[in-house]
Amino acid sequence: MATTRCCCVLVLGFAALLFVSLASATEVSYDGRGIKIDGERKLILSGAIHYPRSTPEMWTSLFKKAKEGGLNAIETYVFWNAHEPLPRQYDFSGNLDLVRFIKTIHDEGLFAILRIGPYVCAEWNYGGFPVWLHNIQNITFRTNNEAYKNEMKIFTTLIVDMMRHENLFASQGGPIILAQIENEYGNIMWKYGQDGKDYVQWCADLAQSFNIGVPWIMCQQGDAPQPMINTCNGFYCDQFSPNNENSPKIWTENWSGWFKDWGSQDPHRTAQDLAFAVGRFFQLGGSLMNYYMYHGGTNFGHTAGGPYITTSYDYDAPLDEYGIPHQPKWGHLKNLHVLLRAVEKTLLYGYRRDIDYGNWMSATVYSYEGKCVAFLGNSNRKLDITVDFQGKNYTVPKWSVTVLPDCYTEVYNTAKVNSQTSILVKRPNQADDGREPYKLKWVWRKERIEDIKKNGLVPDSVLTTNKLLDQLSVTNDTSDYLWYMTRFDLQPGDPFCGKVVTLHVHTYGHVLHAFVNSKFIGTQFAKDGKYEFVFEKNVQLKQGTNDISLVSATVGLPNYGAYFEDVKTGIHGPVQLIDYAANITKDLSSNEWIYKVGIEGIRMQLNLVHTPHQHYWHAEALPTNRPFVWYKTTFPSPLGTDPVVVDLLGLGKGEAWVNGKSIGRYWPSLYAGKDGCPYKCDYNQSYSGSQCQTNCGQSTQRCYHIPREFLNNRENVLVLFEEFGGTPDVVSVQTITVGSVCANANDGTNLELSCQGGRVFSDIKFASFGEPQGTCGSFKRGSCEAPWALSFIKNRCLGREKCVIPVSEYWLGPTGCHAAEYRLAVEAVC
Ligand SMILES: *[C@@H]1O[C@H](CO)[C@@H](O)[C@H](O)[C@H]1NC(C)=O
Ligand SMILES: *[C@@H]1O[C@H](CO)[C@@H](O)[C@H](O)[C@H]1NC(C)=O
Ligand SMILES: *[C@@H]1O[C@H](CO)[C@@H](O)[C@H](O)[C@H]1NC(C)=O
Ligand SMILES: *[C@@H]1O[C@H](CO)[C@@H](O)[C@H](O)[C@H]1NC(C)=O
Ligand SMILES: *[C@@H]1O[C@H](CO)[C@@H](O)[C@H](O)[C@H]1NC(C)=O
Ligand SMILES: CC(=O)N[C@H]1CO[C@H](CO)[C@@H](O)[C@@H]1O
């Protein structure tokens, strides 16, 4: 007996112990209807936010806005090349602190989805691969290649171990509920034949071997081996089905907008179309959806991929580059998220019934435990359709979804936007005394033009060969810049002596500058997506020694496609001197070429705050339109908390640093094409990049984000390396905030209005409830309106940062109109 009793105590004690250690653990499982958290199916609404594209100081506020926007999960990739810049030398500091990022997600009560890859695409330099990988003998990326698999295994193991060590997987009580291996491999797998298939199996086996206790996903991988869950990426995923009936329907990337290239217009995806895509996905059985991106952010330093991805990675996402809600998109989606989460149980457990009305019109009804939710989905692009649903008529606008959370009341329609539009304004930086806008004072110095010295050498050169080499194979991408230098003699009597001939250079880009005998000859860059081009300029040669220095500059490395590691950059030749008139060509391609990586100013640390060479800067005769110049200035930190940008209009192309931190490449002199911006943007169409563009004929990107975290209380140092030539005369530091808000909300909704950065409403410029006309900035009263709307709204909103207005006759007064539907138009000043 005694023994037995003792045993009982032991068992109880052990159970208690087990209970304690597992108390915080979350069990993540799934079936064909959804992801299950501790056995309960859960609707997961997630948003992609990439940690290196913002700063730790921004993370908390981004997550809070995501949560307020109705999301319950944050997804990120892991950026291998940022973490392992040199083999086995790791960096997880500052905005690369992945553990802190995931812990901050947890602190906000959100789930995390970790897409390890380690290939990420993401418009990120080299798709996230460290460029040194490229130098490993016999390596081929993303296929059944031992050298590659070895490196992939080392890095993914490191990340998994790091997460496990910090207890960040849900199975350990952490927030990570899903992990991803590889990324969109299905799009290119066929190019690798059987090796591609073997590689997918190897990836699945590797993932399984980690035993992380949460499910693994593989996006765009129709043949994902079990138990990998294959998932969908795209603008629409309503028609997607996973390859196993026990896998839930997961949309890993809902493209909330699109990225931008240097020289292109700004792409936009309308709030209505994005909400439509989400509505359709959940109408047709979706269980997890992730916006790609929810906050795009900034490509600091040289992290932009491409070639030619801009420094801004705004993505037209629900939170803009600076983290300000992008309205009405953010609010319109929030209203949908709140509604979907309120009916999650019925959606994920309910019995589903579909009704096809023809004409691309359908209804889907979910019923569970006496509750009922209906979606009325109209995929017709041209026709608004009225259907009789359970004895009541509903008109569903073209290309929209109506949600009836009780199968009766229309609470949401994706085409009816009832959230505010925010008009952003830029304000000049005020000096400490708060009076005058701060006028910047500049100093400058020349960048060295490299050439071969009298002794035939170049200090700090890395290589001398008799051939032209690919740029990456020489630089390992440690700099955007590579100097190719050669020298040749012209004997007296040579037909080229004293003659003007053509310098001909064939390059794979992306930018080429040429100097002959230390004189600047010209610059050319890739255009219209063609990175390979021929540079031809006339040059004057002299008797004796002639020097040619060519600088090739990259503007972001490729991030997408099969075998992109083989894409060429820089000067592969030929390099020739041609006398077209006399039909004589001198080929210099197999001359002796000396290579030098990077620019002297960086070696001298001119971009840093404390440099040993302060005294070389000049204050007089600020050069304009001169290539290869450094500019420097100081500015005080703008007061308040609004996001800070520097407007670099006037400059050509180069890179900017604030207090020694790179805020990215700049290129304000490159303008977007004049055409392709519609006067009006229809929401009723499948997204295509060109349909709703803005910024035609304008500088691709003139404002560059300076995160508050890069600033200090004292003086801030801004340094520019100007490669093309321009002027910093009109450069200014500014803050961005919401200047005014507008809304055009339907009867029966609650309209939320809010300012930004602690500002409050100071005036209501317009308010009319009834049948107002016009759009933001030009609203007009209709023939009838409610009498108290303006005073009610003033009462509710003035002096407040946020207010909610119930849009109904009860609150705003009888309209006296006899219309079927009323609307409230408001314009308020922050
Ligand atoms: C690279 O491939 C060649 C030819 O297949 C082989 O001889 C060589 O041993 C390989 N090198 C390495 C480091 O695997
Ligand atoms: C719905 O509309 C149809 C066609 O306009 C009409 O005949 C019918 O009476 C309406 N039903 C209800 C319940 O209003
Ligand atoms: C590039 O990497 C190779 C080895 O992978 C190394 O030998 C070479 O010195 C590196 N070059 C530069 C410029 O870092
Ligand atoms: C130029 O020279 C090449 C060979 O030297 C010859 O084939 C070609 O016909 C010449 N072209 C003209 C226009 O004379
Ligand atoms: C969207 O609606 C407008 C107005 O009805 C129509 O002219 C246009 O053709 C529609 N767009 C598409 C892609 O069908
Ligand atoms: C990365 C990727 O697959 N992008 C594709 C997304 O879809 C659009 C339109 O369907 C394509 O144009 C992109 O290439």
PDB file of C-alpha atoms in Angstrom, residues 347-578:
ATOM      1  CA  LEU A 347     -16.674  29.997 -40.935  1.00  0.00           C
ATOM      2  CA  LEU A 348     -14.260  27.336 -39.743  1.00  0.00           C
ATOM      3  CA  TYR A 349     -16.742  24.880 -38.222  1.00  0.00           C
ATOM      4  CA  GLY A 350     -19.896  25.600 -40.178  1.00  0.00           C
ATOM      5  CA  TYR A 351     -21.642  23.480 -42.770  1.00  0.00           C
ATOM      6  CA  ARG A 352     -20.985  25.135 -46.134  1.00  0.00           C
ATOM      7  CA  ARG A 353     -23.542  25.552 -48.896  1.00  0.00           C
ATOM      8  CA  ASP A 354     -22.867  27.287 -52.243  1.00  0.00           C
ATOM      9  CA  ILE A 355     -25.511  28.864 -54.454  1.00  0.00           C
ATOM     10  CA  ASP A 356     -24.638  29.706 -58.043  1.00  0.00           C
ATOM     11  CA  TYR A 357     -26.764  32.498 -59.546  1.00  0.00           C
ATOM     12  CA  GLY A 358     -24.947  32.486 -62.904  1.00  0.00           C
ATOM     13  CA  ASN A 359     -23.322  35.586 -64.371  1.00  0.00           C
ATOM     14  CA  TRP A 360     -20.300  35.103 -62.017  1.00  0.00           C
ATOM     15  CA  MET A 361     -22.556  35.695 -59.039  1.00  0.00           C
ATOM     16  CA  SER A 362     -22.600  33.244 -56.138  1.00  0.00           C
ATOM     17  CA  ALA A 363     -23.523  33.009 -52.492  1.00  0.00           C
ATOM     18  CA  THR A 364     -21.844  30.886 -49.836  1.00  0.00           C
ATOM     19  CA  VAL A 365     -23.559  30.158 -46.562  1.00  0.00           C
ATOM     20  CA  TYR A 366     -21.890  28.791 -43.447  1.00  0.00           C
ATOM     21  CA  SER A 367     -24.095  27.569 -40.618  1.00  0.00           C
ATOM     22  CA  TYR A 368     -23.062  26.320 -37.208  1.00  0.00           C
ATOM     23  CA  GLU A 369     -24.839  25.939 -33.869  1.00  0.00           C
ATOM     24  CA  GLY A 370     -27.790  28.077 -34.912  1.00  0.00           C
ATOM     25  CA  LYS A 371     -25.571  30.822 -36.352  1.00  0.00           C
ATOM     26  CA  CYS A 372     -25.331  31.677 -40.012  1.00  0.00           C
ATOM     27  CA  VAL A 373     -22.928  33.762 -42.109  1.00  0.00           C
ATOM     28  CA  ALA A 374     -23.354  34.483 -45.812  1.00  0.00           C
ATOM     29  CA  PHE A 375     -21.080  35.897 -48.485  1.00  0.00           C
ATOM     30  CA  LEU A 376     -22.616  37.273 -51.657  1.00  0.00           C
ATOM     31  CA  GLY A 377     -19.800  37.309 -54.203  1.00  0.00           C
ATOM     32  CA  ASN A 378     -20.061  39.107 -57.521  1.00  0.00           C
ATOM     33  CA  SER A 379     -17.047  38.441 -59.754  1.00  0.00           C
ATOM     34  CA  ASN A 380     -18.695  40.133 -62.697  1.00  0.00           C
ATOM     35  CA  ARG A 381     -16.576  43.106 -63.777  1.00  0.00           C
ATOM     36  CA  LYS A 382     -19.333  44.986 -65.558  1.00  0.00           C
ATOM     37  CA  LEU A 383     -22.636  44.345 -63.805  1.00  0.00           C
ATOM     38  CA  ASP A 384     -24.042  45.206 -60.408  1.00  0.00           C
ATOM     39  CA  ILE A 385     -26.305  42.234 -59.664  1.00  0.00           C
ATOM     40  CA  THR A 386     -29.423  42.024 -57.506  1.00  0.00           C
ATOM     41  CA  VAL A 387     -30.200  38.609 -56.058  1.00  0.00           C
ATOM     42  CA  ASP A 388     -32.972  37.299 -53.945  1.00  0.00           C
ATOM     43  CA  PHE A 389     -31.225  35.629 -51.011  1.00  0.00           C
ATOM     44  CA  GLN A 390     -33.495  33.891 -48.524  1.00  0.00           C
ATOM     45  CA  GLY A 391     -36.446  36.107 -49.432  1.00  0.00           C
ATOM     46  CA  LYS A 392     -34.644  39.452 -49.412  1.00  0.00           C
ATOM     47  CA  ASN A 393     -33.151  41.376 -52.335  1.00  0.00           C
ATOM     48  CA  TYR A 394     -29.515  42.418 -52.187  1.00  0.00           C
ATOM     49  CA  THR A 395     -27.719  44.484 -54.805  1.00  0.00           C
ATOM     50  CA  VAL A 396     -24.076  43.498 -55.003  1.00  0.00           C
ATOM     51  CA  PRO A 397     -21.893  45.959 -56.939  1.00  0.00           C
ATOM     52  CA  LYS A 398     -19.721  44.534 -59.702  1.00  0.00           C
ATOM     53  CA  TRP A 399     -16.431  42.929 -58.548  1.00  0.00           C
ATOM     54  CA  SER A 400     -17.397  42.911 -54.880  1.00  0.00           C
ATOM     55  CA  VAL A 401     -18.350  40.701 -51.964  1.00  0.00           C
ATOM     56  CA  THR A 402     -21.075  41.490 -49.442  1.00  0.00           C
ATOM     57  CA  VAL A 403     -20.853  39.928 -45.992  1.00  0.00           C
ATOM     58  CA  LEU A 404     -24.046  39.177 -44.058  1.00  0.00           C
ATOM     59  CA  PRO A 405     -22.780  38.068 -40.617  1.00  0.00           C
ATOM     60  CA  ASP A 406     -26.304  36.925 -39.640  1.00  0.00           C
ATOM     61  CA  CYS A 407     -27.330  35.831 -43.163  1.00  0.00           C
ATOM     62  CA  TYR A 408     -29.588  38.892 -43.269  1.00  0.00           C
ATOM     63  CA  THR A 409     -27.973  42.266 -42.520  1.00  0.00           C
ATOM     64  CA  GLU A 410     -25.470  43.720 -44.974  1.00  0.00           C
ATOM     65  CA  VAL A 411     -22.629  44.861 -42.722  1.00  0.00           C
ATOM     66  CA  TYR A 412     -19.826  45.071 -45.234  1.00  0.00           C
ATOM     67  CA  ASN A 413     -19.368  45.298 -48.966  1.00  0.00           C
ATOM     68  CA  THR A 414     -15.850  45.333 -50.390  1.00  0.00           C
ATOM     69  CA  ALA A 415     -16.699  48.040 -52.949  1.00  0.00           C
ATOM     70  CA  LYS A 416     -18.202  50.440 -50.394  1.00  0.00           C
ATOM     71  CA  VAL A 417     -15.401  52.216 -48.637  1.00  0.00           C
ATOM     72  CA  ASN A 418     -16.434  53.634 -45.273  1.00  0.00           C
ATOM     73  CA  SER A 419     -13.065  54.616 -43.907  1.00  0.00           C
ATOM     74  CA  GLN A 420     -11.141  57.836 -44.100  1.00  0.00           C
ATOM     75  CA  THR A 421      -8.736  58.947 -46.775  1.00  0.00           C
ATOM     76  CA  SER A 422      -5.685  60.688 -45.332  1.00  0.00           C
ATOM     77  CA  ILE A 423      -3.993  63.543 -47.117  1.00  0.00           C
ATOM     78  CA  LEU A 424      -0.343  63.567 -46.114  1.00  0.00           C
ATOM     79  CA  VAL A 425       1.590  66.797 -45.913  1.00  0.00           C
ATOM     80  CA  LYS A 426       5.299  67.476 -45.614  1.00  0.00           C
ATOM     81  CA  ARG A 427       6.440  70.147 -43.200  1.00  0.00           C
ATOM     82  CA  PRO A 428       9.855  71.803 -43.228  1.00  0.00           C
ATOM     83  CA  ASN A 429      12.224  71.025 -40.391  1.00  0.00           C
ATOM     84  CA  GLN A 430      12.119  73.837 -37.859  1.00  0.00           C
ATOM     85  CA  ALA A 431      15.237  74.986 -36.078  1.00  0.00           C
ATOM     86  CA  ASP A 432      15.325  74.570 -32.299  1.00  0.00           C
ATOM     87  CA  ASP A 433      13.787  77.975 -31.758  1.00  0.00           C
ATOM     88  CA  GLY A 434      10.840  76.780 -33.839  1.00  0.00           C
ATOM     89  CA  ARG A 435      10.767  79.780 -36.169  1.00  0.00           C
ATOM     90  CA  GLU A 436      12.518  79.616 -39.525  1.00  0.00           C
ATOM     91  CA  PRO A 437      12.801  76.469 -41.611  1.00  0.00           C
ATOM     92  CA  TYR A 438      16.348  75.291 -41.134  1.00  0.00           C
ATOM     93  CA  LYS A 439      18.642  76.267 -44.022  1.00  0.00           C
ATOM     94  CA  LEU A 440      21.291  73.655 -44.708  1.00  0.00           C
ATOM     95  CA  LYS A 441      24.934  74.733 -45.131  1.00  0.00           C
ATOM     96  CA  TRP A 442      27.025  72.409 -47.230  1.00  0.00           C
ATOM     97  CA  VAL A 443      30.680  71.490 -47.503  1.00  0.00           C
ATOM     98  CA  TRP A 444      32.111  69.312 -50.230  1.00  0.00           C
ATOM     99  CA  ARG A 445      35.111  67.443 -51.576  1.00  0.00           C
ATOM    100  CA  LYS A 446      36.119  65.547 -54.679  1.00  0.00           C
ATOM    101  CA  GLU A 447      36.041  61.786 -54.984  1.00  0.00           C
ATOM    102  CA  ARG A 448      39.274  60.431 -56.392  1.00  0.00           C
ATOM    103  CA  ILE A 449      39.286  59.417 -60.037  1.00  0.00           C
ATOM    104  CA  GLU A 450      41.370  56.275 -60.035  1.00  0.00           C
ATOM    105  CA  ASP A 451      44.082  55.800 -62.607  1.00  0.00           C
ATOM    106  CA  ILE A 452      47.277  53.921 -63.127  1.00  0.00           C
ATOM    107  CA  LYS A 453      50.278  55.636 -61.565  1.00  0.00           C
ATOM    108  CA  LYS A 454      53.587  56.365 -63.322  1.00  0.00           C
ATOM    109  CA  ASN A 455      55.003  53.122 -61.939  1.00  0.00           C
ATOM    110  CA  GLY A 456      52.138  51.255 -63.572  1.00  0.00           C
ATOM    111  CA  LEU A 457      50.493  50.393 -60.252  1.00  0.00           C
ATOM    112  CA  VAL A 458      47.250  51.314 -58.525  1.00  0.00           C
ATOM    113  CA  PRO A 459      47.310  51.460 -54.701  1.00  0.00           C
ATOM    114  CA  ASP A 460      44.793  49.042 -53.132  1.00  0.00           C
ATOM    115  CA  SER A 461      44.026  47.354 -56.429  1.00  0.00           C
ATOM    116  CA  VAL A 462      42.883  43.778 -56.001  1.00  0.00           C
ATOM    117  CA  LEU A 463      43.754  42.138 -59.254  1.00  0.00           C
ATOM    118  CA  THR A 464      45.587  42.469 -62.572  1.00  0.00           C
ATOM    119  CA  THR A 465      44.671  40.195 -65.473  1.00  0.00           C
ATOM    120  CA  ASN A 466      44.668  40.142 -69.244  1.00  0.00           C
ATOM    121  CA  LYS A 467      40.944  39.836 -69.502  1.00  0.00           C
ATOM    122  CA  LEU A 468      37.693  41.494 -68.557  1.00  0.00           C
ATOM    123  CA  LEU A 469      36.050  39.947 -65.498  1.00  0.00           C
ATOM    124  CA  ASP A 470      32.493  39.823 -64.258  1.00  0.00           C
ATOM    125  CA  GLN A 471      31.933  42.522 -61.672  1.00  0.00           C
ATOM    126  CA  LEU A 472      30.646  40.280 -58.880  1.00  0.00           C
ATOM    127  CA  SER A 473      33.494  37.809 -59.236  1.00  0.00           C
ATOM    128  CA  VAL A 474      35.854  40.663 -58.358  1.00  0.00           C
ATOM    129  CA  THR A 475      33.857  42.662 -55.794  1.00  0.00           C
ATOM    130  CA  ASN A 476      31.843  39.940 -54.040  1.00  0.00           C
ATOM    131  CA  ASP A 477      29.360  42.828 -53.892  1.00  0.00           C
ATOM    132  CA  THR A 478      31.328  44.503 -51.110  1.00  0.00           C
ATOM    133  CA  SER A 479      30.744  47.736 -53.062  1.00  0.00           C
ATOM    134  CA  ASP A 480      28.486  48.873 -55.898  1.00  0.00           C
ATOM    135  CA  TYR A 481      31.552  50.210 -57.674  1.00  0.00           C
ATOM    136  CA  LEU A 482      34.334  48.504 -59.609  1.00  0.00           C
ATOM    137  CA  TRP A 483      37.114  50.321 -61.466  1.00  0.00           C
ATOM    138  CA  TYR A 484      38.428  48.675 -64.637  1.00  0.00           C
ATOM    139  CA  MET A 485      41.697  50.385 -65.640  1.00  0.00           C
ATOM    140  CA  THR A 486      44.044  49.913 -68.570  1.00  0.00           C
ATOM    141  CA  ARG A 487      46.828  51.812 -70.305  1.00  0.00           C
ATOM    142  CA  PHE A 488      48.302  51.696 -73.804  1.00  0.00           C
ATOM    143  CA  ASP A 489      50.970  53.535 -75.766  1.00  0.00           C
ATOM    144  CA  LEU A 490      50.530  55.260 -79.096  1.00  0.00           C
ATOM    145  CA  GLN A 491      53.781  55.414 -81.041  1.00  0.00           C
ATOM    146  CA  PRO A 492      54.496  58.461 -83.185  1.00  0.00           C
ATOM    147  CA  GLY A 493      52.811  57.824 -86.517  1.00  0.00           C
ATOM    148  CA  ASP A 494      50.050  55.660 -85.102  1.00  0.00           C
ATOM    149  CA  PRO A 495      46.892  56.623 -87.014  1.00  0.00           C
ATOM    150  CA  PHE A 496      45.088  57.135 -83.627  1.00  0.00           C
ATOM    151  CA  CYS A 497      47.599  59.765 -82.427  1.00  0.00           C
ATOM    152  CA  GLY A 498      45.953  63.105 -81.689  1.00  0.00           C
ATOM    153  CA  LYS A 499      42.805  61.816 -83.280  1.00  0.00           C
ATOM    154  CA  VAL A 500      39.205  61.781 -82.090  1.00  0.00           C
ATOM    155  CA  VAL A 501      38.051  58.161 -82.058  1.00  0.00           C
ATOM    156  CA  THR A 502      35.144  56.290 -80.471  1.00  0.00           C
ATOM    157  CA  LEU A 503      35.483  54.476 -77.150  1.00  0.00           C
ATOM    158  CA  HIS A 504      33.208  51.437 -77.389  1.00  0.00           C
ATOM    159  CA  VAL A 505      32.355  49.451 -74.232  1.00  0.00           C
ATOM    160  CA  HIS A 506      29.994  46.509 -74.022  1.00  0.00           C
ATOM    161  CA  THR A 507      28.668  46.022 -70.499  1.00  0.00           C
ATOM    162  CA  TYR A 508      26.041  44.071 -68.621  1.00  0.00           C
ATOM    163  CA  GLY A 509      25.439  47.166 -66.473  1.00  0.00           C
ATOM    164  CA  HIS A 510      24.014  48.629 -64.597  1.00  0.00           C
ATOM    165  CA  VAL A 511      25.783  52.013 -64.854  1.00  0.00           C
ATOM    166  CA  LEU A 512      29.011  52.944 -66.612  1.00  0.00           C
ATOM    167  CA  HIS A 513      31.225  56.022 -66.184  1.00  0.00           C
ATOM    168  CA  ALA A 514      34.250  56.518 -68.435  1.00  0.00           C
ATOM    169  CA  PHE A 515      37.390  58.579 -67.888  1.00  0.00           C
ATOM    170  CA  VAL A 516      40.184  58.903 -70.456  1.00  0.00           C
ATOM    171  CA  ASN A 517      43.473  60.455 -69.384  1.00  0.00           C
ATOM    172  CA  SER A 518      41.740  61.563 -66.155  1.00  0.00           C
ATOM    173  CA  LYS A 519      39.082  63.448 -68.066  1.00  0.00           C
ATOM    174  CA  PHE A 520      35.407  62.551 -67.578  1.00  0.00           C
ATOM    175  CA  ILE A 521      34.006  61.281 -70.894  1.00  0.00           C
ATOM    176  CA  GLY A 522      30.467  60.268 -70.064  1.00  0.00           C
ATOM    177  CA  THR A 523      27.953  58.190 -68.162  1.00  0.00           C
ATOM    178  CA  GLN A 524      25.357  55.732 -69.377  1.00  0.00           C
ATOM    179  CA  PHE A 525      22.927  53.484 -67.564  1.00  0.00           C
ATOM    180  CA  ALA A 526      20.557  50.623 -68.290  1.00  0.00           C
ATOM    181  CA  LYS A 527      17.063  51.595 -69.355  1.00  0.00           C
ATOM    182  CA  ASP A 528      13.693  49.924 -69.798  1.00  0.00           C
ATOM    183  CA  GLY A 529      14.753  46.719 -68.071  1.00  0.00           C
ATOM    184  CA  LYS A 530      17.647  46.090 -70.507  1.00  0.00           C
ATOM    185  CA  TYR A 531      20.740  45.835 -68.361  1.00  0.00           C
ATOM    186  CA  GLU A 532      23.127  44.935 -71.179  1.00  0.00           C
ATOM    187  CA  PHE A 533      24.158  47.956 -73.262  1.00  0.00           C
ATOM    188  CA  VAL A 534      26.870  49.511 -75.396  1.00  0.00           C
ATOM    189  CA  PHE A 535      28.533  52.755 -74.409  1.00  0.00           C
ATOM    190  CA  GLU A 536      30.053  54.822 -77.220  1.00  0.00           C
ATOM    191  CA  LYS A 537      31.618  58.271 -76.818  1.00  0.00           C
ATOM    192  CA  ASN A 538      34.254  60.183 -78.759  1.00  0.00           C
ATOM    193  CA  VAL A 539      37.630  60.528 -77.095  1.00  0.00           C
ATOM    194  CA  GLN A 540      40.814  62.362 -77.998  1.00  0.00           C
ATOM    195  CA  LEU A 541      43.956  60.261 -77.721  1.00  0.00           C
ATOM    196  CA  LYS A 542      47.525  61.513 -77.408  1.00  0.00           C
ATOM    197  CA  GLN A 543      50.904  60.287 -78.482  1.00  0.00           C
ATOM    198  CA  GLY A 544      52.561  58.244 -75.725  1.00  0.00           C
ATOM    199  CA  THR A 545      50.706  56.760 -72.776  1.00  0.00           C
ATOM    200  CA  ASN A 546      46.909  56.875 -72.651  1.00  0.00           C
ATOM    201  CA  ASP A 547      44.868  55.790 -69.615  1.00  0.00           C
ATOM    202  CA  ILE A 548      41.343  54.500 -69.599  1.00  0.00           C
ATOM    203  CA  SER A 549      39.422  54.174 -66.319  1.00  0.00           C
ATOM    204  CA  LEU A 550      35.944  52.701 -66.451  1.00  0.00           C
ATOM    205  CA  VAL A 551      33.713  52.515 -63.393  1.00  0.00           C
ATOM    206  CA  SER A 552      30.901  50.014 -63.412  1.00  0.00           C
ATOM    207  CA  ALA A 553      28.188  50.454 -60.783  1.00  0.00           C
ATOM    208  CA  THR A 554      25.494  47.974 -59.820  1.00  0.00           C
ATOM    209  CA  VAL A 555      22.016  49.080 -58.680  1.00  0.00           C
ATOM    210  CA  GLY A 556      20.792  46.020 -56.802  1.00  0.00           C
ATOM    211  CA  LEU A 557      21.427  42.398 -57.761  1.00  0.00           C
ATOM    212  CA  PRO A 558      18.801  40.090 -59.270  1.00  0.00           C
ATOM    213  CA  ASN A 559      16.470  38.382 -56.819  1.00  0.00           C
ATOM    214  CA  TYR A 560      14.260  36.189 -58.982  1.00  0.00           C
ATOM    215  CA  GLY A 561      14.402  33.396 -61.524  1.00  0.00           C
ATOM    216  CA  ALA A 562      16.217  30.122 -62.073  1.00  0.00           C
ATOM    217  CA  TYR A 563      20.029  30.275 -62.147  1.00  0.00           C
ATOM    218  CA  PHE A 564      20.053  33.957 -61.312  1.00  0.00           C
ATOM    219  CA  GLU A 565      23.480  33.381 -59.769  1.00  0.00           C
ATOM    220  CA  ASP A 566      24.754  33.249 -63.354  1.00  0.00           C
ATOM    221  CA  VAL A 567      23.393  36.661 -64.351  1.00  0.00           C
ATOM    222  CA  LYS A 568      26.229  38.832 -65.583  1.00  0.00           C
ATOM    223  CA  THR A 569      27.134  42.291 -64.321  1.00  0.00           C
ATOM    224  CA  GLY A 570      29.834  44.742 -65.299  1.00  0.00           C
ATOM    225  CA  ILE A 571      32.079  44.935 -68.338  1.00  0.00           C
ATOM    226  CA  HIS A 572      32.527  41.632 -70.143  1.00  0.00           C
ATOM    227  CA  GLY A 573      33.771  43.346 -73.316  1.00  0.00           C
ATOM    228  CA  PRO A 574      34.628  44.039 -75.914  1.00  0.00           C
ATOM    229  CA  VAL A 575      36.274  47.336 -75.030  1.00  0.00           C
ATOM    230  CA  GLN A 576      37.476  48.938 -78.240  1.00  0.00           C
ATOM    231  CA  LEU A 577      38.732  52.146 -79.800  1.00  0.00           C
ATOM    232  CA  ILE A 578      37.198  52.616 -83.201  1.00  0.00           C
TER     233      ILE A 578
END
